[in-house]
Amino acid sequence: MQEAAINYRYQFADLELNTQLGTLVRLQTHEVKLPWLSYRLLCVLCHSAPGIVSQQALIEQIWPEIVVGDETLKQRVKLLRRVLDDNAASPTYIEAIRGRGYRLLPHVEVTAIPDPSLSIRLDLATDTHVSPANGSSYPLYWKITSLSLACILSVLTCIAILYSSTHTIPTSISETLAAKISSGFDNVLYENGLDYYHRYRAEDNKLAIELFNSAIEINPNMAKAYAGLSDAYSQGVFQFNGPAKWQQLAIDAAYKAIALDPNLAQGYKSLGLAYYNRGWLTKAISANLKAVQKRVNYNEAMSNLGFIYREMGQLKQALHWIDKALDANPSNSVSMLHKAQILFALGQYTKADNWLNKALKLQPDSLLANNTQGASLLQQGLFSQAKTHYQNLLTRYPGQLAFVEGLARTHLYLGELEQARTLTDKLIQSDNRQVRIKGELLYYLASSEHSDEQLAHLETKFKHELAQGSDRASDSLALAQIYAKNSEHSKSYRYLIQAINQGLLEKNLVVLDPNFNALKLEASFVQLIDEMDNQRAQQQ
């Protein structure tokens, strides 16, 4: 990008990029923290301004030693725009020229900075991390990481100076340093990715995906980065309405992690989570058990086992594993939440509320914990309270489709069918296939009239899930509801029995479901409800 011993100061719009210091400053007042790869991208664009840089040229200069595709470059441009507060639709800084590449829009003034000392200050500890808002400081662990990397860079700079006394430096200073630190920097990106993943927020989860992908760009054989990527894709689907393609990407990334390191416990745990998202609960159990075999007292795998066994109605096993998880890590909010869910399933509501409140105290904005609170109110038949709860949640999180679904379901139980149908529009428009199917189901159940085409469509969808290996009770229950609404009672019984055998224990959700009104007085239906009571009693 530059000649060997010369750095540059690029001034454009309200920004100044200094390649000697490795800094980007806005309005001469505060520094904009740039990720390492974003820093390289901005340097190339500044050096070439006002010219257009092709995608291939950008890839060759930003990733000189590894092979990446156009999509990786697009994601890196997107991340740089995010840091600069740039809008792709109406850009201030970076313009995309279809079929040609990218260029900087503002006029760029270039000043050469002689740099005989070879001194450089790159704040690499903040890679793929957006600078905090004015008035706040970076977390302590960021400062520690930054200090550690600064020490490493000082040592590397000394080595570079000694080396340059007898050798010619063929590339720019920043490129030389990048080559020297890349083997350790992949791990920095991975650890930061884990931190963002464990924040359990939609935007943080997207950033975790970017961080794991960046680590993989540097080290394509980093098994644990693939495992982390798999987890982030799965969490995106499970909690944050991620696109359906992430389900398969999660499975593929977990397979890659295990292929690179067959003894990596995290790889099997990630595979278990990816299997769960596909509805393959038995396979998910098997994968998490392998993870525990590979790593004793693996909290996350044991917590996942508790969660999945609960969904399968095996509450004794669920409680066994969640208690082991809490023994391994007593302060884990997710394990606390899973224990609350198990206790709700057992009907031990007071104890469940205590554990749920503990989880919410540690993670007040946890979407899963707040949704669990609403689901527990539905399970108890407290529909008016559930309605208020979900309405309050949607005031705080208007785009969260899990809460939209919860409120639509509440309206359905309250007989407020028009409100339920209105809400399902948002679900049906989702990019997430599972969310979309749930929306279509709720719309059908809340409609006074329906067509044979609607019935056939839903019947095909849920039977396809079961045929593809899903052993989720909710898929079987959906078919039971569909057939009950269509007055096909024998088929409804068939799938209700299947749902109970798959672990359906929430009696109130069946007894109070208006779609089963025509069945409630039949002896067969009463016997099935008694069977649900018996199964739950055996789990106490």
Coordinates of C-alpha atoms in Angstrom, one line a residue:
M1 CA 0.0 0.0 0.0
Q2 CA 2.8 2.4 0.8
E3 CA 6.6 2.5 0.3
A4 CA 8.6 0.8 3.0
A5 CA 9.7 3.6 5.4
I6 CA 6.9 6.1 4.6
N7 CA 3.6 6.5 6.3
Y8 CA 0.7 8.8 5.3
R9 CA -1.9 11.1 6.8
Y10 CA -5.1 10.9 4.8
Q11 CA -7.7 13.7 5.6
F12 CA -11.2 13.3 4.2
A13 CA -14.6 14.7 5.3
D14 CA -14.5 14.8 9.1
L15 CA -11.9 12.1 9.4
E16 CA -8.1 11.7 9.5
L17 CA -6.4 8.4 9.0
N18 CA -2.7 8.3 10.2
T19 CA -0.9 5.2 9.1
Q20 CA 2.1 6.0 11.3
L21 CA 0.0 5.8 14.4
G22 CA -2.5 3.4 13.0
T23 CA -5.4 5.7 14.1
L24 CA -8.6 7.1 12.7
V25 CA -9.7 10.4 14.3
R26 CA -13.0 12.2 13.8
L27 CA -13.1 16.0 13.9
Q28 CA -9.7 16.0 15.7
T29 CA -11.6 15.2 18.9
H30 CA -11.9 11.5 19.4
E31 CA -10.5 8.3 18.0
V32 CA -12.6 5.8 16.0
K33 CA -11.6 2.3 17.0
L34 CA -11.1 0.3 13.8
P35 CA -10.9 -3.4 13.4
W36 CA -7.6 -4.6 11.9
L37 CA -9.0 -5.8 8.6
S38 CA -11.2 -2.7 8.4
Y39 CA -8.1 -0.5 8.9
R40 CA -6.4 -2.3 6.0
L41 CA -9.5 -1.8 3.8
L42 CA -9.7 2.0 4.6
C43 CA -6.0 2.4 3.9
V44 CA -6.4 0.8 0.4
L45 CA -9.4 3.0 -0.4
C46 CA -7.6 6.2 0.8
H47 CA -4.4 5.4 -1.1
S48 CA -6.4 4.8 -4.3
A49 CA -8.8 7.7 -3.9
P50 CA -10.5 9.0 -6.0
G51 CA -10.1 5.9 -8.1
I52 CA -12.3 2.8 -8.0
V53 CA -10.7 -0.3 -6.5
S54 CA -11.9 -3.6 -7.9
Q55 CA -13.1 -6.3 -5.5
Q56 CA -10.2 -8.6 -6.6
A57 CA -7.6 -5.9 -5.9
L58 CA -9.1 -5.2 -2.5
I59 CA -9.0 -8.9 -1.6
E60 CA -5.4 -9.3 -2.8
Q61 CA -4.3 -6.3 -0.7
I62 CA -6.3 -7.0 2.5
W63 CA -5.9 -10.8 2.6
P64 CA -2.6 -11.3 0.8
E65 CA -1.9 -14.8 2.2
I66 CA -5.3 -16.5 2.3
V67 CA -8.1 -17.1 -0.2
V68 CA -11.4 -15.4 0.6
G69 CA -14.5 -14.8 -1.5
D70 CA -16.5 -11.7 -2.6
E71 CA -18.9 -12.3 0.3
T72 CA -16.2 -11.9 2.9
L73 CA -15.2 -8.6 1.3
K74 CA -18.8 -7.4 1.3
Q75 CA -19.1 -8.2 5.0
R76 CA -15.9 -6.4 5.8
V77 CA -17.2 -3.3 3.9
K78 CA -20.4 -3.6 5.8
L79 CA -18.5 -3.6 9.1
L80 CA -16.4 -0.6 8.2
R81 CA -19.5 1.3 7.2
R82 CA -21.0 0.4 10.6
V83 CA -18.0 1.9 12.5
L84 CA -18.0 5.0 10.3
D85 CA -21.8 5.5 10.7
D86 CA -22.1 5.2 6.9
N87 CA -25.3 4.3 5.1
A88 CA -25.0 1.9 2.1
A89 CA -28.2 3.3 0.6
S90 CA -27.1 6.9 0.8
P91 CA -23.3 6.7 1.4
T92 CA -21.2 9.6 2.9
Y93 CA -17.9 7.8 2.8
I94 CA -17.8 4.5 0.8
E95 CA -19.6 4.1 -2.5
A96 CA -20.2 0.7 -4.1
I97 CA -19.9 0.7 -7.9
R98 CA -21.9 -2.3 -9.3
G99 CA -19.6 -4.6 -11.2
R100 CA -16.5 -2.5 -10.6
G101 CA -15.7 -2.2 -6.9
Y102 CA -15.5 0.5 -4.2
R103 CA -14.2 4.0 -3.8
L104 CA -14.1 6.8 -1.3
L105 CA -16.5 9.6 -2.0
P106 CA -15.0 12.5 -0.1
H107 CA -11.9 14.4 -1.5
V108 CA -8.8 13.0 0.2
E109 CA -5.7 15.1 1.1
V110 CA -2.6 13.0 1.4
T111 CA 0.5 14.0 3.4
A112 CA 3.6 11.8 3.5
I113 CA 5.1 11.2 7.0
P114 CA 8.7 10.1 7.1
D115 CA 9.1 7.4 9.7
P116 CA 12.8 6.5 10.3
S117 CA 12.1 5.2 13.8
L118 CA 9.7 2.6 12.5
S119 CA 7.5 3.4 15.5
I120 CA 3.9 2.4 15.2
R121 CA 0.9 2.1 17.5
L122 CA -1.8 -0.2 16.3
D123 CA -4.6 -0.7 18.8
L124 CA -5.3 -4.3 17.6
A125 CA -7.1 -5.3 20.8
T126 CA -10.2 -3.6 19.5
D127 CA -10.5 -5.6 16.3
T128 CA -14.1 -5.9 15.2
H129 CA -15.1 -3.9 18.2
V130 CA -17.0 -0.7 17.8
S131 CA -15.8 2.2 20.0
P132 CA -18.0 2.9 23.0
A133 CA -20.3 5.9 23.1
N134 CA -18.8 9.2 24.3
G135 CA -18.5 9.4 28.1
S136 CA -18.0 5.7 28.6
S137 CA -14.8 3.6 28.8
Y138 CA -13.8 0.3 27.5
P139 CA -14.3 -2.8 29.8
L140 CA -11.4 -3.9 31.9
Y141 CA -10.7 -7.0 29.9
W142 CA -10.3 -4.9 26.7
K143 CA -7.8 -2.7 28.5
I144 CA -5.9 -5.8 29.7
T145 CA -5.9 -7.3 26.3
S146 CA -4.8 -4.1 24.7
L147 CA -1.9 -3.7 27.2
S148 CA -0.8 -7.3 26.6
L149 CA -0.8 -6.8 22.8
A150 CA 1.0 -3.5 23.2
C151 CA 3.8 -5.3 24.9
I152 CA 3.9 -8.0 22.2
L153 CA 4.0 -5.3 19.5
S154 CA 6.9 -3.5 21.3
V155 CA 8.9 -6.7 21.2
L156 CA 8.1 -7.3 17.6
T157 CA 9.0 -3.8 16.7
C158 CA 12.5 -4.3 18.3
I159 CA 12.9 -7.5 16.4
A160 CA 11.9 -5.7 13.2
I161 CA 14.5 -2.9 13.8
L162 CA 17.3 -5.5 14.5
Y163 CA 16.3 -7.4 11.4
S164 CA 16.2 -4.3 9.2
S165 CA 19.9 -3.5 10.1
T166 CA 21.0 -6.4 7.8
H167 CA 18.0 -7.0 5.6
T168 CA 15.7 -5.0 3.3
I169 CA 12.1 -4.7 4.5
P170 CA 10.1 -5.7 1.4
T171 CA 6.7 -4.6 2.6
S172 CA 5.1 -1.9 4.6
I173 CA 5.6 -1.8 8.4
S174 CA 2.0 -2.5 9.2
E175 CA 2.0 -5.5 6.8
T176 CA 5.2 -6.9 8.3
L177 CA 3.7 -6.6 11.8
A178 CA 0.5 -8.2 10.7
A179 CA 2.3 -11.2 9.4
K180 CA 4.2 -11.6 12.7
I181 CA 1.2 -11.3 14.9
S182 CA -1.4 -13.2 12.8
S183 CA -0.8 -16.6 14.5
G184 CA -1.8 -15.1 17.9
F185 CA -4.3 -12.6 16.7
D186 CA -6.8 -15.3 15.6
N187 CA -7.1 -16.4 19.2
V188 CA -7.8 -12.8 20.3
L189 CA -10.6 -12.6 17.7
Y190 CA -12.0 -16.0 18.9
E191 CA -12.0 -15.0 22.6
N192 CA -13.8 -11.7 21.8
G193 CA -16.3 -13.7 19.7
L194 CA -17.0 -15.9 22.6
D195 CA -17.6 -12.9 24.8
Y196 CA -20.1 -11.4 22.4
Y197 CA -21.8 -14.7 21.9
H198 CA -22.4 -15.1 25.6
R199 CA -24.1 -11.7 25.9
Y200 CA -27.2 -13.3 24.3
R201 CA -28.3 -10.2 22.4
A202 CA -29.1 -10.1 18.7
E203 CA -26.6 -7.4 17.6
D204 CA -23.9 -9.0 19.8
N205 CA -24.6 -12.4 18.2
K206 CA -24.1 -10.9 14.7
L207 CA -20.8 -9.4 15.9
A208 CA -19.8 -12.8 17.3
I209 CA -20.4 -14.3 13.8
E210 CA -18.1 -11.7 12.3
L211 CA -15.4 -12.2 14.9
F212 CA -15.4 -16.0 14.4
N213 CA -15.3 -15.6 10.6
S214 CA -12.4 -13.1 11.0
A215 CA -10.5 -15.7 13.1
I216 CA -11.1 -18.3 10.5
E217 CA -9.9 -16.0 7.8
I218 CA -6.6 -15.7 9.6
N219 CA -6.4 -19.4 10.6
P220 CA -8.6 -21.7 8.4
N221 CA -7.7 -24.7 10.6
M222 CA -8.9 -23.2 13.8
A223 CA -11.4 -25.8 15.0
K224 CA -12.7 -24.0 18.0
A225 CA -13.5 -20.9 15.8
Y226 CA -15.7 -23.1 13.6
A227 CA -17.4 -24.5 16.8
G228 CA -18.0 -20.9 18.0
L229 CA -19.4 -19.9 14.6
S230 CA -21.8 -22.9 14.7
D231 CA -23.1 -21.9 18.1
A232 CA -23.6 -18.3 17.0
Y233 CA -25.6 -19.4 13.9
S234 CA -27.7 -21.7 16.1
Q235 CA -28.3 -19.0 18.6
G236 CA -29.3 -16.6 15.8
V237 CA -31.9 -19.0 14.6
F238 CA -33.2 -20.1 18.0
Q239 CA -33.5 -16.7 19.7
F240 CA -33.1 -13.9 17.1
N241 CA -35.1 -14.9 14.0
G242 CA -32.0 -15.6 12.0
P243 CA -32.4 -16.8 8.4
A244 CA -33.2 -20.5 7.8
K245 CA -30.0 -21.1 5.9
W246 CA -28.2 -20.5 9.3
Q247 CA -29.5 -23.9 10.4
Q248 CA -27.4 -25.7 7.8
L249 CA -24.5 -23.4 8.2
A250 CA -24.5 -24.3 11.9
I251 CA -24.4 -28.0 11.2
D252 CA -21.7 -27.6 8.5
A253 CA -19.5 -25.4 10.9
A254 CA -19.8 -28.0 13.7
Y255 CA -18.9 -30.8 11.3
K256 CA -15.8 -28.8 10.2
A257 CA -14.8 -28.3 13.8
I258 CA -15.0 -32.0 14.6
A259 CA -13.2 -32.9 11.4
L260 CA -10.3 -30.6 12.3
D261 CA -10.2 -31.8 15.9
P262 CA -12.1 -35.0 16.8
N263 CA -11.4 -34.5 20.5
L264 CA -12.9 -31.0 20.7
A265 CA -15.7 -31.1 23.2
Q266 CA -17.0 -27.8 22.0
G267 CA -17.5 -29.2 18.5
Y268 CA -19.9 -31.9 19.7
K269 CA -21.7 -29.4 21.9
S270 CA -22.1 -27.1 18.9
L271 CA -23.4 -30.0 16.8
G272 CA -25.9 -30.8 19.5
L273 CA -27.2 -27.3 19.5
A274 CA -27.4 -27.3 15.7
Y275 CA -29.3 -30.7 15.7
Y276 CA -31.7 -29.2 18.3
N277 CA -32.6 -26.4 15.9
R278 CA -33.5 -28.9 13.3
G279 CA -35.8 -30.7 15.7
W280 CA -33.5 -33.7 16.0
L281 CA -33.7 -33.9 19.8
T282 CA -32.4 -37.5 20.2
K283 CA -29.4 -36.7 18.0
A284 CA -28.9 -33.5 20.0
I285 CA -28.8 -35.5 23.2
S286 CA -26.2 -37.9 21.8
A287 CA -23.9 -35.1 20.6
N288 CA -24.0 -33.3 23.9
L289 CA -23.3 -36.6 25.8
K290 CA -20.2 -37.0 23.6
A291 CA -19.2 -33.4 24.5
V292 CA -19.4 -34.3 28.2
Q293 CA -17.3 -37.4 27.6
K294 CA -14.6 -35.3 25.9
R295 CA -14.6 -32.7 28.7
V296 CA -15.7 -33.5 32.3
N297 CA -18.0 -31.0 34.0
Y298 CA -18.6 -29.2 30.7
N299 CA -21.2 -26.7 31.9
E300 CA -22.7 -25.6 28.6
A301 CA -23.1 -29.2 27.3
M302 CA -24.7 -30.3 30.6
S303 CA -27.0 -27.3 30.6
N304 CA -28.1 -28.1 27.0
L305 CA -28.8 -31.7 28.1
G306 CA -31.1 -30.4 30.9
F307 CA -32.9 -28.2 28.4
I308 CA -33.4 -30.9 25.7
Y309 CA -34.4 -33.6 28.2
R310 CA -37.1 -31.2 29.6
E311 CA -38.5 -30.7 26.1
M312 CA -38.6 -34.4 25.6
G313 CA -40.6 -34.7 28.9
Q314 CA -37.8 -36.6 30.7
L315 CA -37.8 -34.3 33.7
K316 CA -35.8 -36.5 36.0
Q317 CA -32.9 -36.6 33.5
A318 CA -33.3 -32.9 32.9
L319 CA -33.0 -32.1 36.6
H320 CA -30.0 -34.4 36.9
W321 CA -28.1 -32.7 34.2
I322 CA -29.0 -29.1 35.1
D323 CA -28.0 -29.7 38.7
K324 CA -24.6 -31.0 37.5
A325 CA -24.3 -27.9 35.2
L326 CA -25.0 -25.6 38.2
D327 CA -22.5 -27.5 40.3
A328 CA -19.9 -26.8 37.6
N329 CA -20.8 -23.2 37.3
P330 CA -23.3 -21.9 40.0
S331 CA -23.5 -18.4 38.6
N332 CA -24.4 -19.3 35.0
S333 CA -27.7 -17.4 34.1
V334 CA -28.6 -19.8 31.3
S335 CA -28.4 -22.9 33.6
M336 CA -30.5 -21.0 36.1
L337 CA -33.1 -20.3 33.4
H338 CA -33.1 -24.0 32.3
K339 CA -33.7 -25.1 35.9
A340 CA -36.6 -22.7 36.1
Q341 CA -38.1 -24.2 32.9
I342 CA -37.8 -27.7 34.3
L343 CA -39.5 -26.7 37.6
F344 CA -42.3 -25.0 35.6
A345 CA -42.8 -28.3 33.8
L346 CA -43.0 -30.1 37.1
G347 CA -45.6 -27.6 38.3
Q348 CA -43.3 -26.3 41.1
Y349 CA -44.1 -22.7 40.2
T350 CA -42.7 -21.0 43.4
K351 CA -39.3 -22.6 43.1
A352 CA -39.4 -22.0 39.3
D353 CA -40.0 -18.3 39.8
N354 CA -37.1 -18.1 42.3
W355 CA -34.7 -19.5 39.7
L356 CA -36.1 -17.4 36.9
N357 CA -35.7 -14.2 39.0
K358 CA -32.1 -15.2 39.7
A359 CA -31.5 -15.6 35.9
L360 CA -33.2 -12.3 35.1
K361 CA -31.1 -10.5 37.8
L362 CA -27.9 -11.6 36.1
Q363 CA -29.3 -11.0 32.6
P364 CA -32.3 -8.6 32.7
D365 CA -32.5 -8.3 28.9
S366 CA -32.4 -12.0 28.2
L367 CA -35.0 -12.6 25.5
L368 CA -35.2 -16.3 26.4
A369 CA -35.7 -15.6 30.1
N370 CA -38.4 -13.0 29.4
N371 CA -40.2 -15.4 27.0
T372 CA -40.0 -18.2 29.5
Q373 CA -41.8 -15.9 32.0
G374 CA -44.6 -15.5 29.5
A375 CA -44.7 -19.2 28.6
S376 CA -45.1 -20.1 32.2
L377 CA -48.1 -17.8 32.6
L378 CA -49.6 -19.5 29.5
Q379 CA -48.9 -23.0 31.0
Q380 CA -50.7 -22.0 34.2
G381 CA -53.7 -20.7 32.2
L382 CA -53.1 -17.1 33.4
F383 CA -53.9 -15.7 30.0
S384 CA -54.7 -12.1 30.9
Q385 CA -51.4 -11.8 32.8
A386 CA -49.5 -13.4 29.9
K387 CA -51.2 -10.8 27.6
T388 CA -50.0 -7.9 29.7
H389 CA -46.5 -9.5 30.0
Y390 CA -46.0 -9.9 26.2
Q391 CA -47.5 -6.4 25.5
N392 CA -44.9 -4.9 27.9
L393 CA -42.1 -6.9 26.2
L394 CA -43.1 -5.7 22.8
T395 CA -43.0 -2.1 23.9
R396 CA -39.4 -2.7 24.9
Y397 CA -38.5 -5.0 22.0
P398 CA -40.9 -4.2 19.1
G399 CA -39.1 -6.4 16.6
Q400 CA -38.8 -9.6 18.7
L401 CA -40.9 -12.2 16.9
A402 CA -40.8 -14.7 19.8
F403 CA -42.8 -12.1 21.8
V404 CA -45.1 -11.5 18.8
E405 CA -45.8 -15.2 18.7
G406 CA -46.4 -15.4 22.5
L407 CA -48.9 -12.5 22.3
A408 CA -50.7 -14.0 19.3
R409 CA -51.0 -17.3 21.1
T410 CA -52.4 -15.5 24.2
H411 CA -55.0 -13.8 22.0
L412 CA -56.0 -17.2 20.6
Y413 CA -56.6 -18.6 24.1
L414 CA -58.6 -15.5 25.1
G415 CA -60.8 -15.9 22.0
E416 CA -59.5 -12.6 20.6
L417 CA -59.1 -14.0 17.1
E418 CA -58.9 -10.9 15.0
Q419 CA -56.0 -9.5 17.2
A420 CA -54.3 -12.9 16.9
R421 CA -54.6 -12.9 13.1
T422 CA -53.2 -9.4 12.8
L423 CA -50.1 -10.3 14.8
T424 CA -49.4 -13.4 12.7
D425 CA -48.7 -11.2 9.6
K426 CA -45.4 -10.3 11.1
L427 CA -44.5 -14.0 11.7
I428 CA -45.5 -15.1 8.2
Q429 CA -43.3 -12.4 6.7
S430 CA -40.2 -13.7 8.6
D431 CA -37.1 -15.0 6.8
N432 CA -37.0 -17.8 9.4
R433 CA -38.8 -20.8 8.0
Q434 CA -39.8 -22.1 11.5
V435 CA -41.2 -18.8 12.6
R436 CA -43.1 -18.5 9.3
I437 CA -44.7 -21.9 9.7
K438 CA -45.7 -21.0 13.3
G439 CA -47.3 -17.8 12.0
E440 CA -49.2 -19.8 9.3
L441 CA -50.4 -22.3 11.9
L442 CA -51.6 -19.5 14.3
Y443 CA -53.4 -17.7 11.5
Y444 CA -55.2 -21.0 10.5
L445 CA -56.2 -21.7 14.1
A446 CA -57.5 -18.2 14.6
S447 CA -59.6 -18.1 11.4
S448 CA -63.3 -18.9 11.4
E449 CA -63.1 -20.0 7.8
H450 CA -60.3 -21.8 6.0
S451 CA -59.7 -23.4 2.7
D452 CA -58.7 -27.0 1.8
E453 CA -55.5 -25.5 0.3
Q454 CA -54.5 -24.0 3.7
L455 CA -55.2 -27.3 5.5
A456 CA -53.2 -29.2 2.9
H457 CA -50.3 -26.7 3.1
L458 CA -50.0 -26.9 6.9
E459 CA -50.5 -30.7 6.9
T460 CA -47.6 -31.1 4.5
K461 CA -45.3 -28.7 6.3
F462 CA -45.6 -30.4 9.7
K463 CA -45.6 -33.9 8.3
H464 CA -42.4 -33.0 6.4
E465 CA -40.8 -31.9 9.7
L466 CA -41.6 -35.2 11.3
A467 CA -40.5 -37.2 8.2
Q468 CA -37.2 -35.3 8.3
G469 CA -36.5 -36.7 11.8
S470 CA -38.1 -34.1 14.1
D471 CA -39.1 -35.6 17.4
R472 CA -40.4 -32.3 18.8
A473 CA -43.8 -32.7 20.6
S474 CA -44.8 -29.2 19.2
D475 CA -44.8 -30.5 15.6
S476 CA -47.1 -33.4 16.6
L477 CA -49.3 -31.1 18.7
A478 CA -49.6 -28.7 15.7
L479 CA -51.1 -31.6 13.6
A480 CA -53.4 -32.5 16.4
Q481 CA -54.7 -28.9 16.5
I482 CA -55.1 -28.7 12.8
Y483 CA -57.1 -31.9 12.6
A484 CA -59.2 -31.0 15.6
K485 CA -60.1 -27.6 14.0
N486 CA -61.1 -29.5 10.9
S487 CA -63.2 -32.0 12.9
E488 CA -61.0 -34.9 12.0
H489 CA -61.1 -36.3 15.5
S490 CA -59.4 -39.7 14.9
K491 CA -56.4 -38.0 13.3
S492 CA -56.3 -35.4 16.0
Y493 CA -56.1 -38.1 18.7
R494 CA -53.4 -39.9 16.7
Y495 CA -51.1 -36.9 16.8
L496 CA -52.0 -35.8 20.3
I497 CA -51.0 -39.3 21.6
Q498 CA -47.7 -38.9 19.6
A499 CA -47.1 -35.5 21.2
I500 CA -47.7 -36.8 24.7
N501 CA -45.3 -39.7 24.0
Q502 CA -42.7 -37.2 22.8
G503 CA -42.9 -35.3 26.1
L504 CA -45.9 -32.9 26.0
L505 CA -46.7 -32.3 29.6
E506 CA -48.3 -28.8 29.6
K507 CA -51.8 -30.0 30.3
N508 CA -53.4 -26.5 30.4
L509 CA -52.3 -25.7 26.9
V510 CA -54.3 -28.7 25.7
V511 CA -57.3 -28.5 28.0
L512 CA -57.8 -24.8 27.5
D513 CA -57.1 -24.8 23.8
P514 CA -60.3 -23.7 22.0
N515 CA -59.5 -26.0 19.1
F516 CA -60.1 -29.0 21.3
N517 CA -63.5 -27.8 22.6
A518 CA -65.4 -30.5 20.6
L519 CA -63.2 -33.3 22.1
K520 CA -63.2 -32.3 25.7
L521 CA -66.3 -34.3 26.8
E522 CA -65.2 -37.5 25.1
A523 CA -63.8 -40.2 27.3
S524 CA -60.7 -40.7 25.1
F525 CA -59.7 -37.1 25.5
V526 CA -60.2 -37.3 29.3
Q527 CA -58.0 -40.4 29.4
L528 CA -55.2 -38.6 27.5
I529 CA -55.3 -35.7 29.9
D530 CA -55.1 -38.2 32.8
E531 CA -52.1 -39.8 31.1
M532 CA -50.3 -36.4 31.0
D533 CA -51.0 -36.0 34.7
N534 CA -49.6 -39.5 35.4
Q535 CA -46.5 -38.9 33.4
R536 CA -45.7 -35.6 35.2
A537 CA -46.4 -37.2 38.6
Q538 CA -43.9 -39.9 37.8
Q539 CA -41.3 -37.3 37.2
Q540 CA -41.7 -35.6 40.6

